[in-house]
Each structure stands twice: as C-alpha cells, then as structure tokens.
PDB file of C-alpha atoms in Angstrom:
ATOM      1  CA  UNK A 147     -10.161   9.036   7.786  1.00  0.00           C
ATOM      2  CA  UNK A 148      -6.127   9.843   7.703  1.00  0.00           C
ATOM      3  CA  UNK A 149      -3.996   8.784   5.026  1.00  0.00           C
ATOM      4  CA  UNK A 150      -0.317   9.406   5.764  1.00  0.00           C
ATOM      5  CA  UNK A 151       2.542   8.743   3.022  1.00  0.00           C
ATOM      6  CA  UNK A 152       5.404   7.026   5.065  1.00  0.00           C
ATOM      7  CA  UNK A 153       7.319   5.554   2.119  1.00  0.00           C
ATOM      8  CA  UNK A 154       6.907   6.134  -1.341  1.00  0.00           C
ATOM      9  CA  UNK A 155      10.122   5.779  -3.325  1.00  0.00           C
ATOM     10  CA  UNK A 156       9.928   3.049  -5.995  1.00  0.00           C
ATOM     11  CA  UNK A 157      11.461  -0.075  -6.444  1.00  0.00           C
ATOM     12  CA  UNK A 158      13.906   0.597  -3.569  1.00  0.00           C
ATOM     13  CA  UNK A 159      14.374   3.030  -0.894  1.00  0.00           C
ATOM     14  CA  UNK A 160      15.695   6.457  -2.050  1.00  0.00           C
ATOM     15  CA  UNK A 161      17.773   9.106   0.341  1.00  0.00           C
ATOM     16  CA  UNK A 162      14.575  10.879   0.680  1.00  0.00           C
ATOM     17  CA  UNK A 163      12.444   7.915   1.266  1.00  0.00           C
ATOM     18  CA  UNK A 164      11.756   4.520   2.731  1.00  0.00           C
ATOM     19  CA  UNK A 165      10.041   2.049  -0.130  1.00  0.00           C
ATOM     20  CA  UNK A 166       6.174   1.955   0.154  1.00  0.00           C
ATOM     21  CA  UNK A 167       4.340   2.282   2.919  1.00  0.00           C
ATOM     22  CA  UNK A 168       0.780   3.908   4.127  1.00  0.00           C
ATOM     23  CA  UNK A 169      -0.444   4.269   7.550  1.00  0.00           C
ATOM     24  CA  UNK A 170      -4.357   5.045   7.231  1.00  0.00           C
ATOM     25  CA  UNK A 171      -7.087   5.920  10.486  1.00  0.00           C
ATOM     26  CA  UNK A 172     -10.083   6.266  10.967  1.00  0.00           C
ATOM     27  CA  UNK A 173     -12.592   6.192  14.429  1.00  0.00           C
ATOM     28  CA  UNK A 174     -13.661   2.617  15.282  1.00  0.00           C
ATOM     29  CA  UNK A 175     -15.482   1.682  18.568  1.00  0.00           C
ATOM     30  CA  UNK A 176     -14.430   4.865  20.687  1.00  0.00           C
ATOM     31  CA  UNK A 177     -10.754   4.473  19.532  1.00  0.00           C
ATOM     32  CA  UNK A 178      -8.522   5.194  16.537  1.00  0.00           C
ATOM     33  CA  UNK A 179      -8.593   1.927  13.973  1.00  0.00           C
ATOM     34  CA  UNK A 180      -4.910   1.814  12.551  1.00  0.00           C
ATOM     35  CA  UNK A 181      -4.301  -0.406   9.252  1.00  0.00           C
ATOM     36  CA  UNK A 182      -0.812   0.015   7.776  1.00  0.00           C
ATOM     37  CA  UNK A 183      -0.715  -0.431   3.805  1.00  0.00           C
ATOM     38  CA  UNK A 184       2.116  -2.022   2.199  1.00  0.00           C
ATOM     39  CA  UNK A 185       5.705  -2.536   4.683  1.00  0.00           C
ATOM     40  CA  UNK A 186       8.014  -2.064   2.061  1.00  0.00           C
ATOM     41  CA  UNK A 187      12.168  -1.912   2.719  1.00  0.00           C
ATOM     42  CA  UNK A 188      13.113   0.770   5.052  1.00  0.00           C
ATOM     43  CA  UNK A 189       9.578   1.780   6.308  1.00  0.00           C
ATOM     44  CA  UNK A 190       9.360   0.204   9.580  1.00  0.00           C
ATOM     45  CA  UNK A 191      12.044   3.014  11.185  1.00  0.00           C
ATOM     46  CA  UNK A 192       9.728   5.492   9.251  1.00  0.00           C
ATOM     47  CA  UNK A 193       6.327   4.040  10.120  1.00  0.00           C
ATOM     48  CA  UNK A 194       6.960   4.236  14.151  1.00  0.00           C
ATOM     49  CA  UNK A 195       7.884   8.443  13.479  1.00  0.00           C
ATOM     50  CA  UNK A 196       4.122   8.052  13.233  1.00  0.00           C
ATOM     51  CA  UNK A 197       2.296   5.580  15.505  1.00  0.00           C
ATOM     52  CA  UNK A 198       3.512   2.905  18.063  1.00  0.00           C
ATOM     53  CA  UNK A 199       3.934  -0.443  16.526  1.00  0.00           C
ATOM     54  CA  UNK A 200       1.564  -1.661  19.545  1.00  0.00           C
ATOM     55  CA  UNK A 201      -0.892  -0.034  18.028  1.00  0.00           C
ATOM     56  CA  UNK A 202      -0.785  -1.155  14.600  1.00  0.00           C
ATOM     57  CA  UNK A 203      -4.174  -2.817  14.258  1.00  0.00           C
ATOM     58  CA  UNK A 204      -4.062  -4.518  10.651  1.00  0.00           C
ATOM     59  CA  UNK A 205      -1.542  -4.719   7.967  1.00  0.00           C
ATOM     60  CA  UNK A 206      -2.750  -4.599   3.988  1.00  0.00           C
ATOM     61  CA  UNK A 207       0.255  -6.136   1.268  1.00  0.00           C
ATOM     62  CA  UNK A 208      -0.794  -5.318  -2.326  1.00  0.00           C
ATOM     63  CA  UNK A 209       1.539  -8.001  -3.492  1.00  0.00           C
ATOM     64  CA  UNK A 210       5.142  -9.808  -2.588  1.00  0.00           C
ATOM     65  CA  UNK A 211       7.995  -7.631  -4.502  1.00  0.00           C
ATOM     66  CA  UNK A 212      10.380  -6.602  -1.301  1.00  0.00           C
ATOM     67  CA  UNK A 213       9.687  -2.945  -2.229  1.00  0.00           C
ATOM     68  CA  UNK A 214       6.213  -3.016  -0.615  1.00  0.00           C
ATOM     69  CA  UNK A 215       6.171  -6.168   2.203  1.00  0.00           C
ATOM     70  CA  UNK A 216       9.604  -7.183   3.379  1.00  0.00           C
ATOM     71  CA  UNK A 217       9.673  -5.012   6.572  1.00  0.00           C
ATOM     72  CA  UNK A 218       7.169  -7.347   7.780  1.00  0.00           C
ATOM     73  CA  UNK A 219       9.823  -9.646   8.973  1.00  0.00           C
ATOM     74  CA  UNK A 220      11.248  -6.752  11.473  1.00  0.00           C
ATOM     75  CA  UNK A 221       7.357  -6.142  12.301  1.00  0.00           C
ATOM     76  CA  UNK A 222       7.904  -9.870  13.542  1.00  0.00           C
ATOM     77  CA  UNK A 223      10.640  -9.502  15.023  1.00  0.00           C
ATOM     78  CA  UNK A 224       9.087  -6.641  17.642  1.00  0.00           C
ATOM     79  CA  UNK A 225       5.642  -8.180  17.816  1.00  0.00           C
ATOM     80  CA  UNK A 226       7.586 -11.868  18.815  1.00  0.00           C
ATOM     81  CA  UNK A 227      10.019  -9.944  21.110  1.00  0.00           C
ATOM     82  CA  UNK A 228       8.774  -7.037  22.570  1.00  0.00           C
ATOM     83  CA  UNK A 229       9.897  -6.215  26.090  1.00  0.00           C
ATOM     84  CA  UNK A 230       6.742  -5.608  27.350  1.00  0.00           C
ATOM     85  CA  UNK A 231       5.988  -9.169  26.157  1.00  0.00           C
ATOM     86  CA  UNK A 232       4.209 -10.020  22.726  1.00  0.00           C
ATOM     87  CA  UNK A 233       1.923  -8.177  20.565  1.00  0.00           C
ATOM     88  CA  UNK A 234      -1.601  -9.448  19.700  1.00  0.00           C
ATOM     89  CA  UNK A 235      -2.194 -11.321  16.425  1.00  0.00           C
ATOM     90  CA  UNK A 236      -2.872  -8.896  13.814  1.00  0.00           C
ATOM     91  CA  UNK A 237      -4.790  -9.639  10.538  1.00  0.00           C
ATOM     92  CA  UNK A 238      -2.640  -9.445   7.524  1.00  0.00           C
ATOM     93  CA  UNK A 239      -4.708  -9.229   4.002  1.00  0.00           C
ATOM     94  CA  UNK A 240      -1.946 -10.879   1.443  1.00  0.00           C
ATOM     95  CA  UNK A 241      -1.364 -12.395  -1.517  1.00  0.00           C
ATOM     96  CA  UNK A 242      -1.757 -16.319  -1.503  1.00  0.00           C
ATOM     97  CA  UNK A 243       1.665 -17.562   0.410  1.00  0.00           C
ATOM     98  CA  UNK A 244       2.513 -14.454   1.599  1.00  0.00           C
ATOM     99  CA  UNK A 245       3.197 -16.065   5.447  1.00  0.00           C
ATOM    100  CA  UNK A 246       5.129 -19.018   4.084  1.00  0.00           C
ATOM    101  CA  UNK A 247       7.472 -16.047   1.663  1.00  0.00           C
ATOM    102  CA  UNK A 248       8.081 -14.023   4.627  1.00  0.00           C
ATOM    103  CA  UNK A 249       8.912 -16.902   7.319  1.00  0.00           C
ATOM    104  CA  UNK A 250      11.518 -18.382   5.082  1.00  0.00           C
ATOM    105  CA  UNK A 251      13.015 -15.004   4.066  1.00  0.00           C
ATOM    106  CA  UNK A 252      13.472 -14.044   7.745  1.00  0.00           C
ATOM    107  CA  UNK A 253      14.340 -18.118   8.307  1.00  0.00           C
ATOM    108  CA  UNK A 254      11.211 -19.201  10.247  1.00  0.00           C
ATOM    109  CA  UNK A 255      10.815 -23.156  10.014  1.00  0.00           C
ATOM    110  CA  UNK A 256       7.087 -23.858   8.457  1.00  0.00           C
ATOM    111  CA  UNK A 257       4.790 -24.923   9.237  1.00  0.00           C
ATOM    112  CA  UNK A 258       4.507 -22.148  11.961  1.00  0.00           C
ATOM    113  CA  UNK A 259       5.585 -19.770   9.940  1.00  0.00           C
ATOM    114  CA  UNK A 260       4.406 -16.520  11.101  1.00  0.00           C
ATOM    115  CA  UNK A 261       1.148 -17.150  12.286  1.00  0.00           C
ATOM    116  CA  UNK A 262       1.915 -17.074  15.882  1.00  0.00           C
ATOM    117  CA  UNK A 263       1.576 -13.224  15.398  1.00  0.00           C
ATOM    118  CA  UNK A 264      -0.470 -12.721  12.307  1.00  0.00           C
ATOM    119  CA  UNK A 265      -3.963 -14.090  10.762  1.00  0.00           C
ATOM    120  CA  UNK A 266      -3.017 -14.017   6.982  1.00  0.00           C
ATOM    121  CA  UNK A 267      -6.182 -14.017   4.491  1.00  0.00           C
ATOM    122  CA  UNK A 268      -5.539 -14.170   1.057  1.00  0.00           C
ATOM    123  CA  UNK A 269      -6.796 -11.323  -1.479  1.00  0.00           C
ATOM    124  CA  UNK A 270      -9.179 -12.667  -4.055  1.00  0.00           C
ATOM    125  CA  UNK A 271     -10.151 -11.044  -6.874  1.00  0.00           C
ATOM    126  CA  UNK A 272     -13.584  -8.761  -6.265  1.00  0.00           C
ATOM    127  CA  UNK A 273     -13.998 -10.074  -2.650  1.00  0.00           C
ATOM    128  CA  UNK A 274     -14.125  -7.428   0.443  1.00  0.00           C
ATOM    129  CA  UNK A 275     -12.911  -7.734   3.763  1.00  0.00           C
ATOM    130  CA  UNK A 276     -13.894  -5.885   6.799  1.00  0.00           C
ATOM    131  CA  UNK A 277     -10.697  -5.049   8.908  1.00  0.00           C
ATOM    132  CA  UNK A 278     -11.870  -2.531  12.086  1.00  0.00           C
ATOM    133  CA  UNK A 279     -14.066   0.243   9.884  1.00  0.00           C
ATOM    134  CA  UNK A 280     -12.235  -0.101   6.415  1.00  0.00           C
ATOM    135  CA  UNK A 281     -14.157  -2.644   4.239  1.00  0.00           C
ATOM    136  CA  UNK A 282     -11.273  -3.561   2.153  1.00  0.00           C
ATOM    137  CA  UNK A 283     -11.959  -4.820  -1.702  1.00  0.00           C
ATOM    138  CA  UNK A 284      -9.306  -6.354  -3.754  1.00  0.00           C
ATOM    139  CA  UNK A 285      -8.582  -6.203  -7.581  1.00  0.00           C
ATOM    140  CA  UNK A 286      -6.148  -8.279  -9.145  1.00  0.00           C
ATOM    141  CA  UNK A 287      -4.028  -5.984 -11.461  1.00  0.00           C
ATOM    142  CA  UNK A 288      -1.321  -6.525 -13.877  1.00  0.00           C
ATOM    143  CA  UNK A 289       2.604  -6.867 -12.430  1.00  0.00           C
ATOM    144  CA  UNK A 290       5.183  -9.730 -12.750  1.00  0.00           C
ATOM    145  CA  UNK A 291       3.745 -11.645  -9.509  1.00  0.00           C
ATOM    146  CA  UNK A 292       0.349 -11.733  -8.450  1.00  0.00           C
ATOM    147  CA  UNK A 293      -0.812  -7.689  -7.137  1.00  0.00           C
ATOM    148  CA  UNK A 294      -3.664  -5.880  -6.074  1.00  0.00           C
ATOM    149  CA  UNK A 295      -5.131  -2.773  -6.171  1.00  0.00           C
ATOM    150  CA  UNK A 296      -7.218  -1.583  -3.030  1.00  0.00           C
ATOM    151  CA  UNK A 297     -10.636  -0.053  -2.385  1.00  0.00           C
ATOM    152  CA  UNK A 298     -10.319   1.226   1.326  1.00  0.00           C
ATOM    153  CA  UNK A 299     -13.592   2.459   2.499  1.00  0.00           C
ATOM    154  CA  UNK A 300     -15.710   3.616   5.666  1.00  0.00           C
ATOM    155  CA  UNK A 301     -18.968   5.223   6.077  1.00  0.00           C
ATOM    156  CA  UNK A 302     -16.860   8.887   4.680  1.00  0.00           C
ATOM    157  CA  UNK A 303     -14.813   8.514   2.570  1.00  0.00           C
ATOM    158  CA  UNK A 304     -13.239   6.216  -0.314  1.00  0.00           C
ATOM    159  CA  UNK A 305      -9.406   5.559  -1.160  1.00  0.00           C
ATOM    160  CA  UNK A 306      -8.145   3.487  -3.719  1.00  0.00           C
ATOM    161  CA  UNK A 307      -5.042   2.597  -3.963  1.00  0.00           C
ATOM    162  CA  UNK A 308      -3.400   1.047  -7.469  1.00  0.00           C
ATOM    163  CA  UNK A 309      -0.314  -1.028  -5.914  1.00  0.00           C
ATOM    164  CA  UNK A 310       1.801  -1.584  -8.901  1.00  0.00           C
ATOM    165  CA  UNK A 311       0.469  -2.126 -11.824  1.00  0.00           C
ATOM    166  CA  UNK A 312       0.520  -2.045 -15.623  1.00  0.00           C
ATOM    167  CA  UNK A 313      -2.526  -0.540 -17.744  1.00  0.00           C
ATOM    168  CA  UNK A 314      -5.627  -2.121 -16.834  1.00  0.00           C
ATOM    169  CA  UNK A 315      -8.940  -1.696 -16.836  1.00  0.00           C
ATOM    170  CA  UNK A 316      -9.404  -3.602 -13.550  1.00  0.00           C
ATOM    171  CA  UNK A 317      -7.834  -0.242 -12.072  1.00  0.00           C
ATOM    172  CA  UNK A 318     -10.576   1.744 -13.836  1.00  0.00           C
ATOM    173  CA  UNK A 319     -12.948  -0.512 -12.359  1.00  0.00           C
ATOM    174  CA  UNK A 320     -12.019  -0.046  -8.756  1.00  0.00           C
ATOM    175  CA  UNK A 321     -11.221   3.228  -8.453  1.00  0.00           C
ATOM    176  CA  UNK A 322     -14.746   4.436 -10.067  1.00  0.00           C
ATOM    177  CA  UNK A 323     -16.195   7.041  -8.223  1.00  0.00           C
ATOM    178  CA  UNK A 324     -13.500   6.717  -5.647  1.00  0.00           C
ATOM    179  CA  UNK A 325     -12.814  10.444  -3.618  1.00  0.00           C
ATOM    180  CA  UNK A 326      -9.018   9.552  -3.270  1.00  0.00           C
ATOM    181  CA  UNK A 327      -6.899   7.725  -6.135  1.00  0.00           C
ATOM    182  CA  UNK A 328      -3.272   7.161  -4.121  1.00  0.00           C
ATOM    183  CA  UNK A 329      -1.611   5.699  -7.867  1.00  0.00           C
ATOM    184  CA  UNK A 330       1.207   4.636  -8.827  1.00  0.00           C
ATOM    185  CA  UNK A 331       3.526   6.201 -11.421  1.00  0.00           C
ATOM    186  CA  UNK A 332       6.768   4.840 -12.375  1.00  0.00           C
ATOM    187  CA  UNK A 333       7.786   5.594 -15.585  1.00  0.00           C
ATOM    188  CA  UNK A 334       7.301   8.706 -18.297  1.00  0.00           C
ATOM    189  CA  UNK A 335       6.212   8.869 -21.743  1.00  0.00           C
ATOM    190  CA  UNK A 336       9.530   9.998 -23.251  1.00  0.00           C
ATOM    191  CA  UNK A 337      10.787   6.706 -22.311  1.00  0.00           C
ATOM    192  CA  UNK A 338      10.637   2.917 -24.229  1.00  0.00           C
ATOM    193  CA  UNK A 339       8.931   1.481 -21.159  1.00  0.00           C
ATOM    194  CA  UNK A 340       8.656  -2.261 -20.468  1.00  0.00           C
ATOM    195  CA  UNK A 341       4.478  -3.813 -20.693  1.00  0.00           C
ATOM    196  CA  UNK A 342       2.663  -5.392 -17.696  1.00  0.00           C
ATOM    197  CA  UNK A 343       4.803  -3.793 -15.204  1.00  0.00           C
ATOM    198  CA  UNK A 344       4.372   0.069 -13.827  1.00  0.00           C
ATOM    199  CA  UNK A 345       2.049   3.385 -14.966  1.00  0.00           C
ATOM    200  CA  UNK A 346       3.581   6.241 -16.746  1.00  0.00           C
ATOM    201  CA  UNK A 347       2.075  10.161 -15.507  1.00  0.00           C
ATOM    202  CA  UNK A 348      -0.342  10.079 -18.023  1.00  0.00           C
ATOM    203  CA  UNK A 349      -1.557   6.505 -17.941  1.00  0.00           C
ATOM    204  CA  UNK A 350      -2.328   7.391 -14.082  1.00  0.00           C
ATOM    205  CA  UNK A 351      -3.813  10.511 -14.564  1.00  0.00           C
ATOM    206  CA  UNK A 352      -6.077   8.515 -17.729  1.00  0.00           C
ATOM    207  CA  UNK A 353      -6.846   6.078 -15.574  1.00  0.00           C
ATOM    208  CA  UNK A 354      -8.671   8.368 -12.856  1.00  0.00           C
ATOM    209  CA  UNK A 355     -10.260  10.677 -15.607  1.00  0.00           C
ATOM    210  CA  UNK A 356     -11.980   7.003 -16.578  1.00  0.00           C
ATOM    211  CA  UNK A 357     -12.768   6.138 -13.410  1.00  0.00           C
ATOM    212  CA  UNK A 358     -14.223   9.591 -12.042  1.00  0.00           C
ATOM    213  CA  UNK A 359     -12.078  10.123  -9.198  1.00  0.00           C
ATOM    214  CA  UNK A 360     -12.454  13.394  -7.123  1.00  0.00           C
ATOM    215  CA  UNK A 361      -8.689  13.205  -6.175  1.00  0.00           C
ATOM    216  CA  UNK A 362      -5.095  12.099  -7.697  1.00  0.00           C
ATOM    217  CA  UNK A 363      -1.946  10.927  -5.465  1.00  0.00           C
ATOM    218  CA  UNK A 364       0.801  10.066  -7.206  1.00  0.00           C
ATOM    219  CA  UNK A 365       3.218   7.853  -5.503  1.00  0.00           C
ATOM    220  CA  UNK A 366       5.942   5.386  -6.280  1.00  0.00           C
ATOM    221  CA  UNK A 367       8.589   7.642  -8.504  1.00  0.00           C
ATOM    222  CA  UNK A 368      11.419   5.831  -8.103  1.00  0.00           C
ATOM    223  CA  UNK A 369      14.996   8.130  -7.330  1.00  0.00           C
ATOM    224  CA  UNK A 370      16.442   8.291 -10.992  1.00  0.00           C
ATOM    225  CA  UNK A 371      13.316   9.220 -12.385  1.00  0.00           C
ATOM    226  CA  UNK A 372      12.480  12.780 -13.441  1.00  0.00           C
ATOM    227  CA  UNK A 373       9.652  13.399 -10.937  1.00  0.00           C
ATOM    228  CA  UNK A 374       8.476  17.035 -12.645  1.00  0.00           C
ATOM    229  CA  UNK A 375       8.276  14.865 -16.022  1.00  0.00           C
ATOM    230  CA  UNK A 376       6.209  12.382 -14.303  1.00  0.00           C
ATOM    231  CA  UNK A 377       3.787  15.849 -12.357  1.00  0.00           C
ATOM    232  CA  UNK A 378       3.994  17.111 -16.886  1.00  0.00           C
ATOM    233  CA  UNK A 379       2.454  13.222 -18.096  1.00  0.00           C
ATOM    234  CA  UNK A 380      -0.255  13.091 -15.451  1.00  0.00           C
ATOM    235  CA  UNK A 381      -1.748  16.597 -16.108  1.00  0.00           C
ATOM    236  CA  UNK A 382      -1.775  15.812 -19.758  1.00  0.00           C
ATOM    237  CA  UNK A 383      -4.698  13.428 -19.229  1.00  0.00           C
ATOM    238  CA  UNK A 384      -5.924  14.792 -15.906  1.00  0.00           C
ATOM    239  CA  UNK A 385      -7.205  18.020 -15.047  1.00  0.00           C
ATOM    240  CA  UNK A 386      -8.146  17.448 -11.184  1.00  0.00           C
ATOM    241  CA  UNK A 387      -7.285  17.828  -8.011  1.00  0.00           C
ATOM    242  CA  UNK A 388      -3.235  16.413  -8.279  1.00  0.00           C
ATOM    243  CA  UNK A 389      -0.773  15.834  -5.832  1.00  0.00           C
ATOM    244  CA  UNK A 390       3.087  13.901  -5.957  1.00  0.00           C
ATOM    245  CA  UNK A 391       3.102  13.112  -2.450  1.00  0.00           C
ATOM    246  CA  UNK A 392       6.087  12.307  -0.296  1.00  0.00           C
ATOM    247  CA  UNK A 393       6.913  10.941   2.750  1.00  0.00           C
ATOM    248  CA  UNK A 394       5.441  12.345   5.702  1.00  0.00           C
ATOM    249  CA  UNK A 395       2.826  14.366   4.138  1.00  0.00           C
ATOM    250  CA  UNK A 396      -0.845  13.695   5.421  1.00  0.00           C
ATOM    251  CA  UNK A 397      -4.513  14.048   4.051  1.00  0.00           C
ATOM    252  CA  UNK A 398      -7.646  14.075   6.329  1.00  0.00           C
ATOM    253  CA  UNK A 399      -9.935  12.321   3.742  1.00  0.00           C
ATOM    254  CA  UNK A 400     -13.773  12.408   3.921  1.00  0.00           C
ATOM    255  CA  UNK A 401     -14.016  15.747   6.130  1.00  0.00           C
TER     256      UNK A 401
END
C-alpha cells in the first residue's frame, strides 16, 4: 500500500502546494488498484506528475468545500473528452449530492449530471465500501457541511484519514488502532480559534494518542500559518512516530 501527498495546503492552494489531494495503491487482481482521495483546487495538474488519469480507478471526497473536490469537474472534463475517446465510469464515494454540486458548478444540465462518467455512492455514517482492495469506512465528523473521516484498509495495512474536522470523538473512534493517521491540522494553540471547524497540533496529535495510532501525518496547514508552531502543538500531546508531510512525498505503508 502507497500513500502519496499530492496536495496538502489548506483552505486554498499555496505557492508550494495544490489544495488536498491523495493518490493511494495497493496490488489488486495482478495490477496496481489506484483510488485518488480528495480532488481539491489545483491538484489535478499535480495528481497526473504521478499516475495517468486513465488509470485512476476510484475517487474518495471527504466532503464538498472546493478545497478538497472541485477538480473533479476538470477530471470530467478529460474522462468526457479524451482523445483516445472516453474513460470508463469510475466509482466516486461522496457526500449526499455531491454529483448534482459538481454538474451545476461546471454547468452540466441535471438530471444527467455527471453520471455518464462516474457511479456516485453516498458516505453514511459507520458503513464500509469495498472499492478494488481498500474497504473504505466512513465517519461523519464535525465541519460546517456534512464531512467524513476515512478508514482505508487492505489485508496490510490501515490509513485513516481525518478530512476536516473539529474535535470529535468520532475521529478517535475511527482511527483506533489505525497504523497510519494522515490528520488534519489547521490552526495552533496560541490562537482564539473558531469551534466545529479545523484541529489545532495538539488536538491532532491528542486525538491519535486516544486512538492508538502507530503513525501521525499531519496535513492541511494552510500558507499563513506557522507550520513549526503547528510540528511544537502536535508533539505536546504526541510522542510517536510524526511527520508534516508535503506534496510529493510518499510512504510505502504496511511493508
């Protein structure tokens, strides 16, 4: 199983990097399985530095804030398009209405919509699906629209992955006993921070000393924020394995 970080700046793309995005593999049926987590703004330029779009197999969207799925509308656009003639239909795991969103942000007429090139299912809360070799559980966590965290796991290995989030103990929940906690952290201590909305350092790095994780990945640090003050609040409540991860960087999991 390969996690790599293709966007993780927060809120919006930074200079450095595209909004969120994950590209995650793992061997499926003689071949490599290829589910893309999260298409946030900018990351479809940065996503095909790493695979071909053809071979994109299934797309994961924690929840509909632009930051993290409106590149799926230029995912359209190629899998429509294509010159070598269109893509297969993908499976898209989304939040309720996620196809109808999309369509009428790139100006698709429902009730098509997009599902001429994707299967949308809807995350519910506690339910798994199986896309290729990742059995895929959803948790509904707490953000301004409806968001979920992610259990991604095969036969190796187990990633969870927050979304965005405020303090919950749905998080907790999920991620127990998970090897690889890719969290979110948005916002530091030192600051009056707004409720039901992002993670601080330390209420990351709290939240995976709860839940028992083996490793800690912090991600979405948006450009004006002081990432070495975020890297100071998570090791005040974690003492494991850590990690701020940026864009390109990849982790064989589950070896």
């Amino acid at each position: 199983m390969k996690l790599t970080i293709v966007g993780c700046a927060g809120s919006f793309p930074s200079a450095e990097s595209p909004a969120s995005c994950y590209l995650i593999e793992a061997p499926y049926k003689g071949r490599t399985f290829r589910l893309v987590v999260d298409l946030g703004s900018g990351a479809l330029g940065a996503l095909q530095r790493h695979v071909d779009l053809r071979d994109v197999d299934a797309i994961a969207l924690s929840h509909l804030h632009p930051d993290h799925c409106f590149d799926l509308s230029g995912f359209y656009v190629v899998s429509k398009y294509h010159p070598a003639g269109a893509l297969n239909r993908i499976p898209v795991l989304a939040p309720n209405g996620a196809g109808e969103q999309l369509a009428l942000a790139y100006g698709i007429d429902e009730p098509i919509g997009m599902t001429e090139q994707f299967d949308f299912t809807d995350h519910v809360d506690g339910a798994t699906v199986q896309l290729g070799p990742f059995a895929v559980t959803s948790r509904l966590v707490d953000h301004p629209v409806p968001a979920f965290a992610m259990r991604i796991a095969t036969d190796t290995h187990t990633l969870v992955y927050s979304g965005d989030t405020g303090p919950t103990e749905a998080l907790v929940e999920i991620a127990t006993g998970a090897d690889t906690f890719l969290c979110e952290a948005s916002f530091v201590e030192s600051s009056d921070n707004p409720p039901n909305l992002h993670l601080t350092g330390a209420e990351a790095g709290d939240h995976a000393t709860r839940a028992g994780v083996g490793r800690l990945l912090i991600t979405h640090i948006p450009a004006w924020t002081d990432a070495a003050e975020v890297e100071a609040d998570t090791k005040s409540t974690w003492g494991g394995p850590c990690e701020l991860v940026a864009p390109g960087s990849v982790y064989e999991l589950g070896l």
